[in-house]
CSV table of C-alpha atoms in Angstrom, one decimal:
chain,number,residue,atom,x,y,z
A,192,MET,CA,143.2,84.6,-8.6
A,193,LEU,CA,143.0,87.4,-6.0
A,194,ASN,CA,142.8,91.0,-7.4
A,195,ILE,CA,145.3,92.8,-5.2
A,196,GLU,CA,143.8,96.2,-6.0
A,197,LYS,CA,140.3,95.1,-5.1
A,198,HIS,CA,141.6,93.3,-2.0
A,199,SER,CA,143.4,96.5,-0.8
A,200,GLU,CA,140.3,98.6,-1.4
A,201,LEU,CA,138.3,96.2,0.7
A,202,LEU,CA,140.8,96.2,3.5
A,203,VAL,CA,140.8,100.0,3.6
A,204,HIS,CA,137.0,100.0,3.6
A,205,ASN,CA,136.8,97.5,6.4
A,206,SER,CA,139.4,99.4,8.4
A,207,ASN,CA,137.4,102.6,8.1
A,208,ILE,CA,134.3,100.8,9.3
A,209,ILE,CA,136.2,99.4,12.4
A,210,LYS,CA,137.6,102.9,13.1
A,211,MET,CA,134.1,104.4,12.9
A,212,GLN,CA,132.7,101.7,15.2
A,213,ASN,CA,135.4,102.4,17.7
A,214,ASN,CA,134.4,106.1,17.7
A,215,MET,CA,130.7,105.3,18.4
A,216,LYS,CA,131.3,104.7,22.1
A,217,PHE,CA,129.0,106.4,24.6
A,218,LYS,CA,128.8,106.7,28.3
A,219,GLN,CA,125.2,105.9,29.0
A,220,ILE,CA,121.9,105.0,27.4
A,221,TRP,CA,118.4,105.7,28.9
A,222,ALA,CA,114.8,105.6,27.8
A,223,ASN,CA,112.3,108.5,27.4
A,224,PHE,CA,108.5,107.8,27.7
A,225,ALA,CA,105.5,110.1,27.2
A,226,VAL,CA,102.9,110.2,29.9
A,227,ALA,CA,99.6,111.9,30.4
A,228,ASN,CA,100.0,112.6,34.2
A,229,LEU,CA,103.4,112.9,35.8
A,230,HIS,CA,102.1,112.8,39.3
A,231,ARG,CA,100.3,109.5,38.7
A,232,THR,CA,103.4,108.1,37.1
A,233,GLU,CA,105.6,109.1,40.0
A,234,ILE,CA,103.2,107.5,42.5
A,235,PHE,CA,103.0,104.3,40.5
A,236,TYR,CA,106.7,103.7,40.2
A,237,ARG,CA,107.4,104.8,43.8
A,238,ASP,CA,104.7,102.2,44.9
A,239,LEU,CA,106.7,99.6,43.0
A,240,GLY,CA,109.7,100.5,45.1
A,241,LEU,CA,111.8,102.0,42.4
A,242,LYS,CA,114.4,104.6,43.3
A,243,LEU,CA,113.6,108.2,42.2
A,244,ASN,CA,116.2,109.8,40.0
A,245,TYR,CA,114.6,113.2,39.5
A,246,SER,CA,111.2,114.8,39.8
A,247,CYS,CA,109.9,118.3,39.0
A,248,VAL,CA,106.3,117.3,39.5
A,249,GLU,CA,105.9,119.8,42.4
A,250,THR,CA,107.9,122.6,40.7
A,251,THR,CA,107.5,124.9,37.8
A,252,ASP,CA,110.8,123.6,36.2
A,253,LYS,CA,110.8,122.8,32.5
A,254,PRO,CA,110.8,120.3,31.0
A,255,LYS,CA,108.2,118.5,33.1
A,256,ILE,CA,109.8,115.2,34.0
A,257,VAL,CA,109.9,112.4,36.5
A,258,SER,CA,112.7,109.9,36.3
A,259,PHE,CA,113.5,106.5,38.0
A,260,PHE,CA,116.5,104.1,38.2
A,261,PHE,CA,115.8,100.5,37.2
A,262,GLY,CA,118.0,97.6,38.3
A,263,GLU,CA,121.4,97.3,39.8
A,264,SER,CA,123.0,99.2,36.8
A,265,ASP,CA,120.7,102.2,37.5
A,266,PHE,CA,119.2,102.2,34.0
A,267,VAL,CA,117.2,105.4,33.8
A,268,ILE,CA,113.8,105.9,32.4
A,269,HIS,CA,112.6,109.4,32.1
A,270,PHE,CA,108.9,110.1,31.9
A,271,PHE,CA,108.0,113.4,30.1
A,272,GLU,CA,104.7,115.1,29.7
A,273,LYS,CA,103.4,113.8,26.3
A,274,GLU,CA,103.5,117.2,24.6
A,275,GLN,CA,107.1,117.9,25.7
A,276,LEU,CA,108.4,114.5,24.3
A,277,GLU,CA,106.4,115.0,21.1
A,278,PHE,CA,108.0,118.4,20.6
A,279,ALA,CA,111.5,116.9,21.2
A,280,MET,CA,110.9,114.0,18.8
A,281,ASN,CA,109.2,116.2,16.2
A,282,GLY,CA,106.4,113.7,16.0
A,283,LYS,CA,103.6,111.9,17.8
A,284,ALA,CA,104.1,109.5,20.6
A,285,SER,CA,102.9,105.9,20.2
A,286,ASP,CA,99.2,105.2,20.7
A,287,LEU,CA,99.6,102.5,23.3
A,288,GLU,CA,95.8,101.8,23.3
A,289,ASN,CA,96.2,100.3,19.8
A,290,GLY,CA,99.8,99.0,19.8
A,291,ASN,CA,103.1,98.6,21.5
A,292,GLU,CA,106.3,100.6,21.4
A,293,ILE,CA,108.8,98.4,23.4
A,294,ILE,CA,108.7,96.0,26.2
A,295,PHE,CA,111.4,96.2,28.9
A,296,SER,CA,112.4,93.0,30.7
A,297,ILE,CA,113.0,92.9,34.4
A,298,SER,CA,115.0,89.9,35.7
A,299,ALA,CA,113.8,87.9,38.6
A,300,ASN,CA,115.7,85.2,40.5
A,301,THR,CA,112.7,83.2,41.7
A,302,GLU,CA,109.1,82.5,40.8
A,303,ASN,CA,108.1,84.2,44.0
A,304,GLU,CA,109.9,87.4,42.9
A,305,VAL,CA,107.8,87.3,39.7
A,306,ASN,CA,104.7,86.9,41.7
A,307,GLU,CA,105.6,89.7,44.1
A,308,TRP,CA,106.1,92.1,41.1
A,309,ALA,CA,102.7,91.1,39.7
A,310,ASP,CA,101.0,91.8,43.1
A,311,LYS,CA,102.8,95.2,43.5
A,312,VAL,CA,101.8,96.2,40.0
A,313,LYS,CA,98.1,95.4,40.7
A,314,ASN,CA,98.2,97.2,44.0
A,315,ALA,CA,99.8,100.3,42.4
A,316,GLY,CA,97.2,100.5,39.7
A,317,GLY,CA,99.0,98.9,36.8
A,318,LYS,CA,97.4,96.4,34.3
A,319,ILE,CA,98.4,92.7,34.2
A,320,HIS,CA,98.4,91.5,30.6
A,321,LYS,CA,99.8,88.0,31.4
A,322,GLU,CA,99.5,86.6,34.9
A,323,ALA,CA,102.6,85.4,36.7
A,324,LYS,CA,103.0,81.7,35.7
A,325,MET,CA,104.8,79.3,33.4
A,326,GLN,CA,103.8,80.6,30.1
A,327,GLU,CA,103.1,78.5,26.9
A,328,ASP,CA,106.6,79.5,25.6
A,329,GLY,CA,108.2,77.6,28.5
A,330,TYR,CA,109.3,80.7,30.6
A,331,TYR,CA,107.9,81.8,34.0
A,332,TYR,CA,107.0,85.5,33.8
A,333,CYS,CA,104.3,88.1,33.9
A,334,VAL,CA,103.6,91.1,31.6
A,335,PHE,CA,102.3,94.4,32.9
A,336,SER,CA,101.8,97.9,31.8
A,337,ASP,CA,101.9,101.2,33.8
A,338,PRO,CA,98.9,103.5,33.8
A,339,ASP,CA,100.0,105.0,30.5
A,340,GLY,CA,100.4,101.6,28.8
A,341,HIS,CA,104.2,101.2,28.8
A,342,LYS,CA,104.9,97.5,28.9
A,343,PHE,CA,107.3,95.5,31.0
A,344,ASN,CA,107.7,91.8,31.7
A,345,VAL,CA,109.2,90.3,34.8
A,346,LEU,CA,111.1,87.1,33.8
A,347,LEU,CA,112.5,84.3,35.9
A,348,VAL,CA,116.0,84.3,34.5
A,349,GLY,CA,117.5,80.8,34.1
A,350,LYS,CA,121.1,79.8,33.4
A,351,GLY,CA,122.5,81.0,30.1
A,352,MET,CA,120.1,83.9,29.7
């Protein structure tokens, strides 16, 4: 037998959760990475052909930042001087020599596109962690990191992905 009082409490609770979820909308999301050398970072991502969003590398502006758009949706990744980002986070940045923080995936439409990314990364001074090929998990991709160790993979996107 259904306890009407308990059922009503549950409905009110679930209704409040739904209202709260509807209020959690936001306009945009972006990523912030710590880097050791903003100038090197700017050159690396420009060499990959990414569109610059903002740079204060050649200015005295604070905070020290260089920023790029990624993909057709213009996802933004900001690259801050390490000390600036650590101050903002109130903590240390990840030690990318001994671990990983996140891997961003970049979609590709053809195997050739994946291969071209790998070549550009090598030429720009990035590190290839997995060569562009059909990997053991059945997907065609490469994995690379920028000069500060931030990882990306370029993945041939198939139907349904």
